[in-house]
Short mmCIF file of C-alpha atoms in Angstrom, two decimals:
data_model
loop_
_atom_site.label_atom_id
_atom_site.label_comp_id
_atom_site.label_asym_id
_atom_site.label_seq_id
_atom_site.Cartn_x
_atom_site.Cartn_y
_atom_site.Cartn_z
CA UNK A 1 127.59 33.28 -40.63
CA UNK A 2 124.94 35.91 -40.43
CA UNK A 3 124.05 38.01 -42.95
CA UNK A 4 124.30 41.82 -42.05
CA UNK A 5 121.41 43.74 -43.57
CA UNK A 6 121.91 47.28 -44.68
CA UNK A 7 119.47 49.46 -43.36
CA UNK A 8 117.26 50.38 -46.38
CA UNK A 9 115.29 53.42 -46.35
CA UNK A 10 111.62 53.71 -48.24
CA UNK A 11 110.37 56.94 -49.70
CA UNK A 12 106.16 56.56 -48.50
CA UNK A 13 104.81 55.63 -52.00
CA UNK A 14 107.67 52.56 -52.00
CA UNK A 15 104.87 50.39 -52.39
CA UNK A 16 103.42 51.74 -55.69
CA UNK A 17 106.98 51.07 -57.24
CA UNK A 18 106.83 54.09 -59.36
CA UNK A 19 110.56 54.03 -61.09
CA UNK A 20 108.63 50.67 -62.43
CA UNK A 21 105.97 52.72 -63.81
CA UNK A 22 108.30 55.75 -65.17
CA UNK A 23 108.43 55.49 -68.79
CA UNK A 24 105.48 53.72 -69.52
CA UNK A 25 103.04 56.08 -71.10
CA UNK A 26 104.82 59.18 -72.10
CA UNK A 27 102.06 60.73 -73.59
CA UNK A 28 100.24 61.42 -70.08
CA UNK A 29 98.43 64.88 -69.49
CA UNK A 30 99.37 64.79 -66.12
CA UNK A 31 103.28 64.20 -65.10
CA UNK A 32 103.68 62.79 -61.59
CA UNK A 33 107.72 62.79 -60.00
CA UNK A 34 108.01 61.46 -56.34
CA UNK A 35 110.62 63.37 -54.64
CA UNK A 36 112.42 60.77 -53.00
CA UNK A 37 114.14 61.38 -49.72
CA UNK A 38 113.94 65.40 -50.01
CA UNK A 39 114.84 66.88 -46.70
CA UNK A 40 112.17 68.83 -45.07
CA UNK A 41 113.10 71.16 -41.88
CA UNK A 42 110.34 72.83 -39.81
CA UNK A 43 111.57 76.37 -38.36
CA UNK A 44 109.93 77.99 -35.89
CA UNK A 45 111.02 81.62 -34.10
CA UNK A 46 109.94 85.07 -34.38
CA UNK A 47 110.28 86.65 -37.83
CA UNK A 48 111.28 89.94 -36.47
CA UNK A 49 114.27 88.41 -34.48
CA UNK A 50 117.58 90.17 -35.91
CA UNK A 51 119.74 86.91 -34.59
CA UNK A 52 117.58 84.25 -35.94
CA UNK A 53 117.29 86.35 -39.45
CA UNK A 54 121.30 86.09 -39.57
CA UNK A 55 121.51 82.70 -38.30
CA UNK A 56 119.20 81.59 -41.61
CA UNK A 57 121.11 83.85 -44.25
CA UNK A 58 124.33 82.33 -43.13
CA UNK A 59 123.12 78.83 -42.93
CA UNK A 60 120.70 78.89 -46.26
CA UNK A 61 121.72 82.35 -47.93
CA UNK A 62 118.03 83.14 -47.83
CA UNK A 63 116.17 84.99 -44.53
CA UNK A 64 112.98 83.86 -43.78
CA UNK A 65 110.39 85.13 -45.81
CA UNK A 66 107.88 87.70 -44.00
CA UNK A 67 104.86 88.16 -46.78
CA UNK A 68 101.91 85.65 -46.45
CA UNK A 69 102.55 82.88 -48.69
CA UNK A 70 105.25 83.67 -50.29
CA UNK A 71 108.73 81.52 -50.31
CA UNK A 72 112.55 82.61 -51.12
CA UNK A 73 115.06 80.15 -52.99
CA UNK A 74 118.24 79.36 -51.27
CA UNK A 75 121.99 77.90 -51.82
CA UNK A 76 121.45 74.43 -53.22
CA UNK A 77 118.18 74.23 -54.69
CA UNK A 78 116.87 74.71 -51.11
CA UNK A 79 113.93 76.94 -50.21
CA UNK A 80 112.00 78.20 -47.56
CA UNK A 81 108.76 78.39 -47.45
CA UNK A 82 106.18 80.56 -45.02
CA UNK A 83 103.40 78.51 -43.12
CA UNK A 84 102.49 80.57 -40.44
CA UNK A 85 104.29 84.31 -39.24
CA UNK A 86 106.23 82.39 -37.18
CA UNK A 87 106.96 78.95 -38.61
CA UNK A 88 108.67 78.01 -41.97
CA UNK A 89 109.36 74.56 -43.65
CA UNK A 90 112.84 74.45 -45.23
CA UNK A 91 113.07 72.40 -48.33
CA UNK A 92 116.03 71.15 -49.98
CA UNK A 93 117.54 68.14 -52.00
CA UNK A 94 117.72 64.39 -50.44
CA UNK A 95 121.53 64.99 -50.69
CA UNK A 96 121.43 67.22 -48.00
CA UNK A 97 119.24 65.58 -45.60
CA UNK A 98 122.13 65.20 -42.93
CA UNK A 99 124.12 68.64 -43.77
CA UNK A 100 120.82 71.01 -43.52
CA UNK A 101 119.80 70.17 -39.90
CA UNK A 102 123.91 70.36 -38.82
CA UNK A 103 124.13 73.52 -40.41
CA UNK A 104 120.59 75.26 -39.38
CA UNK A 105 121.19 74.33 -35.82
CA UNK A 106 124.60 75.70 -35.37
CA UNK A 107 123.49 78.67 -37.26
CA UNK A 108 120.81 78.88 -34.65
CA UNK A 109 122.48 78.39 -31.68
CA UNK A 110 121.88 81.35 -28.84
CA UNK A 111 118.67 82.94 -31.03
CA UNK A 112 115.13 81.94 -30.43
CA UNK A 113 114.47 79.68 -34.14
CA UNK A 114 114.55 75.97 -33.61
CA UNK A 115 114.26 73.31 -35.85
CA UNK A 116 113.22 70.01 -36.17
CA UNK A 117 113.59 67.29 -38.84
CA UNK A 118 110.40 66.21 -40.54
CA UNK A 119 111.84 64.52 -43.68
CA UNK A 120 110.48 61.24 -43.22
CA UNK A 121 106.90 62.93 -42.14
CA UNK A 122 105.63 64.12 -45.37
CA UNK A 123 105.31 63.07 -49.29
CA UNK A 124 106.40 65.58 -52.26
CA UNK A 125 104.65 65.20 -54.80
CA UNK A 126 105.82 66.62 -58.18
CA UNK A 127 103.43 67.34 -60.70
CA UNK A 128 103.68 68.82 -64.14
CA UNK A 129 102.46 68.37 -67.87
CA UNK A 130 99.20 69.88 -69.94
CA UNK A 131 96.69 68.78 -67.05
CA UNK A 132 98.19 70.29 -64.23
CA UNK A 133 95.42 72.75 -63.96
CA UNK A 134 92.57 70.64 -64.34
CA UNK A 135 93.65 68.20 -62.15
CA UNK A 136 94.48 70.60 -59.69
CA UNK A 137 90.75 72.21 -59.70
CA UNK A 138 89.58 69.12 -59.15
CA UNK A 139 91.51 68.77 -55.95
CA UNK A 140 91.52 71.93 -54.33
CA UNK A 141 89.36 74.94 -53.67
CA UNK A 142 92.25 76.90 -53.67
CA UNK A 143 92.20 79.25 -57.21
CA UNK A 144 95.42 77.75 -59.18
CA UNK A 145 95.34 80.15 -61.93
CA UNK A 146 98.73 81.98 -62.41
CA UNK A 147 97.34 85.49 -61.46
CA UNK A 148 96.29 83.66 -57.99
CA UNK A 149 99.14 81.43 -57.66
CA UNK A 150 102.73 82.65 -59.37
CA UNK A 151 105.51 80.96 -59.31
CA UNK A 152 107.02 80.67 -55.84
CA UNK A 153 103.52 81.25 -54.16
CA UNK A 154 103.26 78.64 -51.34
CA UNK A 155 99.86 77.56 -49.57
CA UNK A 156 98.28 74.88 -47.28
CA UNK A 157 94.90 74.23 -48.40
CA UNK A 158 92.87 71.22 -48.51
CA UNK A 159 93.86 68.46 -50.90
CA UNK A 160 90.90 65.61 -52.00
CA UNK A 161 89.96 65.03 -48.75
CA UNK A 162 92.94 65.55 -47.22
CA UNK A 163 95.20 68.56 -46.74
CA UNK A 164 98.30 69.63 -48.71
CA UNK A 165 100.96 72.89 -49.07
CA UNK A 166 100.87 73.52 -52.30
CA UNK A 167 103.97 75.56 -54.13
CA UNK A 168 104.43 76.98 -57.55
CA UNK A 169 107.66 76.13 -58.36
CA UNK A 170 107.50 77.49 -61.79
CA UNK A 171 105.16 78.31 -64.18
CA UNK A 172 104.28 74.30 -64.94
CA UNK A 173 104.72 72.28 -62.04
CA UNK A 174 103.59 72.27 -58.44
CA UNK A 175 105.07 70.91 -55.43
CA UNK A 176 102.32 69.61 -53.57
CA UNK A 177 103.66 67.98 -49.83
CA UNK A 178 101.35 65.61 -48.19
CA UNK A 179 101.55 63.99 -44.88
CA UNK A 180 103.20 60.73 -45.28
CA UNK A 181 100.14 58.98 -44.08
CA UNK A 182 97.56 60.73 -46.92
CA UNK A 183 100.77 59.54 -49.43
CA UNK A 184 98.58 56.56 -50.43
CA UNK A 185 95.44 58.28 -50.31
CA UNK A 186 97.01 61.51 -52.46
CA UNK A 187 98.48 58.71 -54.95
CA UNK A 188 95.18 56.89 -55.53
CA UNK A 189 93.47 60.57 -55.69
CA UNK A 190 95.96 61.74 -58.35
CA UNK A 191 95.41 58.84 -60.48
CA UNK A 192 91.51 59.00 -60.63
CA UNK A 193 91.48 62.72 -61.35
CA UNK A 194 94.01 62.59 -63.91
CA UNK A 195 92.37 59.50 -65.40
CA UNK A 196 90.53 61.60 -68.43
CA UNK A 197 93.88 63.37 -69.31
CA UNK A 198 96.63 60.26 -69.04
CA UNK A 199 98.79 59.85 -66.26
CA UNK A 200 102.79 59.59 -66.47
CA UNK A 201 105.19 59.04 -63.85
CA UNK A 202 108.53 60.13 -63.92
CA UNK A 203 111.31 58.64 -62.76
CA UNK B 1 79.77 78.46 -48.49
CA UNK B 2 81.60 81.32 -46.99
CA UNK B 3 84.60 82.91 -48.13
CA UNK B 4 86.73 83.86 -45.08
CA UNK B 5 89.81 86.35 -44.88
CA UNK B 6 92.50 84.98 -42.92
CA UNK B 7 94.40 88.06 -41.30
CA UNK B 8 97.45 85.71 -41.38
CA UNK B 9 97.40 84.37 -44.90
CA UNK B 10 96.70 87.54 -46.17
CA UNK B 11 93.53 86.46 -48.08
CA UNK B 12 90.16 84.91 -49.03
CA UNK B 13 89.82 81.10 -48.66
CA UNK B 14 87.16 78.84 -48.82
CA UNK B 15 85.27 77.40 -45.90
CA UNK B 16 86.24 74.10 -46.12
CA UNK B 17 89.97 75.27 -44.94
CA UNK B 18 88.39 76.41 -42.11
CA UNK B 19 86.35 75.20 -38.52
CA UNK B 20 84.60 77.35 -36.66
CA UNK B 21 85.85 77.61 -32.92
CA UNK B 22 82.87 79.35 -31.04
CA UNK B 23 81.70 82.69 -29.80
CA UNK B 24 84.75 85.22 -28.95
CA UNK B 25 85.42 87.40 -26.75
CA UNK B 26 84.92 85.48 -23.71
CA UNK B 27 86.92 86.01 -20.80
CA UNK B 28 87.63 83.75 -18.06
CA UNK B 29 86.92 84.99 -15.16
CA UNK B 30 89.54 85.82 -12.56
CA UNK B 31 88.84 84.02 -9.79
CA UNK B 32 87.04 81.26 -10.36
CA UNK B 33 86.99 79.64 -7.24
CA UNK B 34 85.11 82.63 -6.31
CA UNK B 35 82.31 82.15 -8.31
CA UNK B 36 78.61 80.27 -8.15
CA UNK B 37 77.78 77.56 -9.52
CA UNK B 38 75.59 79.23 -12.14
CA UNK B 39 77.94 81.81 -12.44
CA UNK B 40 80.68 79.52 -13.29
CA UNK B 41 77.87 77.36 -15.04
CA UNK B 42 77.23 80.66 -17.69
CA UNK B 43 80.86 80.97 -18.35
CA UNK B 44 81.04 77.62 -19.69
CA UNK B 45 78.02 76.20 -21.09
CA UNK B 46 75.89 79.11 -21.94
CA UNK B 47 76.52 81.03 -25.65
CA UNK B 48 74.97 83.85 -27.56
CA UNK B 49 72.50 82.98 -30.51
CA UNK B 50 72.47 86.36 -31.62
CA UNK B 51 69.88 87.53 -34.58
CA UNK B 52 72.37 89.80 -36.46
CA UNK B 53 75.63 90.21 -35.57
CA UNK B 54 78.04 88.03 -33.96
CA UNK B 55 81.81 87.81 -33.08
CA UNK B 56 83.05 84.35 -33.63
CA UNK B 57 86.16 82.45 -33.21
CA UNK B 58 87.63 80.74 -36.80
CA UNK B 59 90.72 78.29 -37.31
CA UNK B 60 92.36 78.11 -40.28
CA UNK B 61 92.89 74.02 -39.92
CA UNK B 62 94.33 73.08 -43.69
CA UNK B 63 96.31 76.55 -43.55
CA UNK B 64 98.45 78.66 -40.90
CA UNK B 65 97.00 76.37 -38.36
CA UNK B 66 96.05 79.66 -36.11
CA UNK B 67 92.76 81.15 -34.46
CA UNK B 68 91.56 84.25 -35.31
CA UNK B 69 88.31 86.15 -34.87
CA UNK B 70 85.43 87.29 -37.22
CA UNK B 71 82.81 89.70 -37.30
CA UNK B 72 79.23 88.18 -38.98
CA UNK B 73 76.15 88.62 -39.75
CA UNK B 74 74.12 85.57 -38.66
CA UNK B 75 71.15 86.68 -40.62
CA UNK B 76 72.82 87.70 -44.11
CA UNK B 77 76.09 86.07 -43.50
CA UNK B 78 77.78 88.77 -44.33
CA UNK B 79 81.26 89.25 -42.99
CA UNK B 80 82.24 92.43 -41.49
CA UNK B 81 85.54 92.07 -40.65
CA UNK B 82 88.66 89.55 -40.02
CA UNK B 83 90.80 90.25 -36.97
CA UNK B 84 93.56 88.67 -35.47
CA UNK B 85 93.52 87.49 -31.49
CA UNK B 86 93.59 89.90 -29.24
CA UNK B 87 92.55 92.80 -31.37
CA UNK B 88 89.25 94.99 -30.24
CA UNK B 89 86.43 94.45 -33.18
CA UNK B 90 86.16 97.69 -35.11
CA UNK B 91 82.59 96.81 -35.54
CA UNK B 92 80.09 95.62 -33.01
CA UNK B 93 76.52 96.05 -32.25
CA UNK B 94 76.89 99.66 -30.70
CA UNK B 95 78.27 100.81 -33.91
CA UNK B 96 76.03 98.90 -36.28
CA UNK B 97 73.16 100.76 -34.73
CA UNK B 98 74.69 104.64 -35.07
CA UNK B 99 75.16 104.11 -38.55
#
C-alpha cells in the first residue's frame, strides 16, 4: 500500500534548522527569530479612494496608512505597512495566512485595492538583543537611531548587498523582510556581522 | 556619495538606494512616423552633457520602487530640488541666471 505524504511546507531558512540552534548560546548580542509562515499581503489602490479605505477598516480595523513610511497596527497582531502612495504590504500572524486574503478580498470587492498573496515570497527576519544597532549599521545606510527610525517606522532600503523593508516594531527589535531568495544570503550576512557581539537564535 | 530626497518617501537617502534613469524632460514626439531619420535619431540617442545644471531622472530601486526627477548641479553636485513626475522644475537654467 502506498504511503500518502502530507504536504509539508518549509519556511526559506528550513535548511539552516534554526529551532536546532535556539537555545544554544543565550548570551548572544544579537537575537535572531525566523518568523515562520507569517502571512504577507501586497495591496495596491489609490489611498484617497473612500471605498477601498472602508473596505480595509472593516477587513483589518486599520485604513491604510497615508504618511511616508509610516505603518498602523491592526486586529490580530496584523499591520500594514506603506511602500509606495499607492501600495501597502499587510502583515499578520502565520495563523491567519488563509483568513487574511478571504477577508481582504471580499472587503475589496467593487473598489479599486487588490491584493495578492506573497507569503511564501519573502523572509522575516526578527532581530533583537544589545547589538541590534551595531549590527544594523553595518548593514544598512539607512540611519537606525531611534530619532530616525521610531517604533512603527517602516522602510525599504538596501540590506548587505541586497535589499530589505526594514520596521521598528518597538523600541528593541526590527522586522527586517527579505526576498525569499536573499534568505540565505541575509542569514549568512547576519551571522558574520554579528560575529564580534554573539549570535542567538530564538526559537 | 549623494544624498537624494525622495518626494515619495518623504526624505534623504543614500545613493546606493538609488539608480539614475537619464536626462528628463524629454518628450516623445507626436508623430513619429513623421519624422527624419536624424530627427528621430536625436530623440533617442543624443543627451545633454550640460556644465552646470541638469534635470535628471532618479529611481528609488531598494525603496518606493518609483521615478522621480531631480534638479543638479553637474559641476558642484549640488541638488536643487526633488520633484515628482510630471511636475514643472521650479528651477532651471533661465532662473539660475536672473538670480
Amino acid at each position: 500500500m502506498t504511503q500518502l505524504t502530507l504536504p509539508r511546507a518549509e519556511s526559506p531558512l528550513h535548511h539552516a534548522d534554526l529551532p536546532a540552534l535556539a537555545g544554544q548560546d543565550q548570551k548572544g548580542g544579537l537575537i535572531l527569530r525566523e518568523e515562520r509562515f507569517s502571512a504577507l499581503v501586497i495591496l495596491r489602490g489609490p489611498d484617497d479612494d473612500p471605498g477601498m479605505r472602508a473596505g480595509v477598516e472593516g477587513a483589518l480595523g486599520a485604513a491604510p496608512p497615508t504618511e511616508p513610511c509610516s505603518s498602523v497596527l491592526g486586529d490580530d497582531g496584523t499591520r500594514l505597512l506603506r511602500i509606495t502612495p499607492d501600495e501597502w504590504l499587510v502583515f499578520g500572524p502565520g495563523t491567519q495566512r488563509q483568513d487574511l486574503m478571504s477577508r481582504l478580498r471580499s472587503a475589496l470587492q467593487g473598489t479599486p485595492g487588490r491584493v495578492v498573496d506573497v507569503s511564501s515570497g519573502y523572509a522575516c527576519l526578527h532581530l533583537s538583543g544589545e547589538a541590534l544597532a551595531d549590527v544594523l549599521k553595518k548593514s544598512t545606510s539607512y540611519d537606525v537611531h531611534m530619532r530616525n527610525f521610531p517604533p512603527g517606522k517602516v522602510v525599504g532600503t538596501t540590506f548587505g548587498k541586497g535589499q530589505a523593508y526594514m520596521l521598528r516594531t518597538d523600541a528593541d527589535s526590527v522586522l527586517v523582510i527579505v526576498r525569499r531568495s536573499f534568505a540565505d544570503y541575509t542569514w549568512l550576512w547576519l551571522q558574520a556581522a554579528a560575529e564580534e557581539y554573539g549570535l542567538s537564535i530564538a526559537g | 556619495m549623494l544624498n537624494i530626497y525622495c518626494p515619495h518617501c518623504g526624505e534623504h537617502r543614500s545613493e546606493e538606494e538609488f539608480h539614475y534613469a537619464g536626462e528628463a524632460h524629454i518628450p516623445r514626439p507626436e508623430n513619429p512616423a513623421e519624422l527624419s531619420d536624424e530627427a528621430w535619431g536625436d530623440y533617442l540617442f543624443f543627451r545633454r552633457n550640460p556644465r552646470g545644471l541638469h534635470h535628471e531622472q532618479w529611481y528609488h530601486a531598494t525603496g518606493c520602487r518609483r521615478f522621480f526627477n531631480v534638479a543638479r548641479d553637474t559641476v558642484t553636485y549640488e541638488i536643487h530640488e526633488s520633484y515628482p513626475m510630471g511636475a514643472r522644475p521650479s528651477v532651471s537654467r533661465d532662473s539660475e541666471e536672473a538670480a
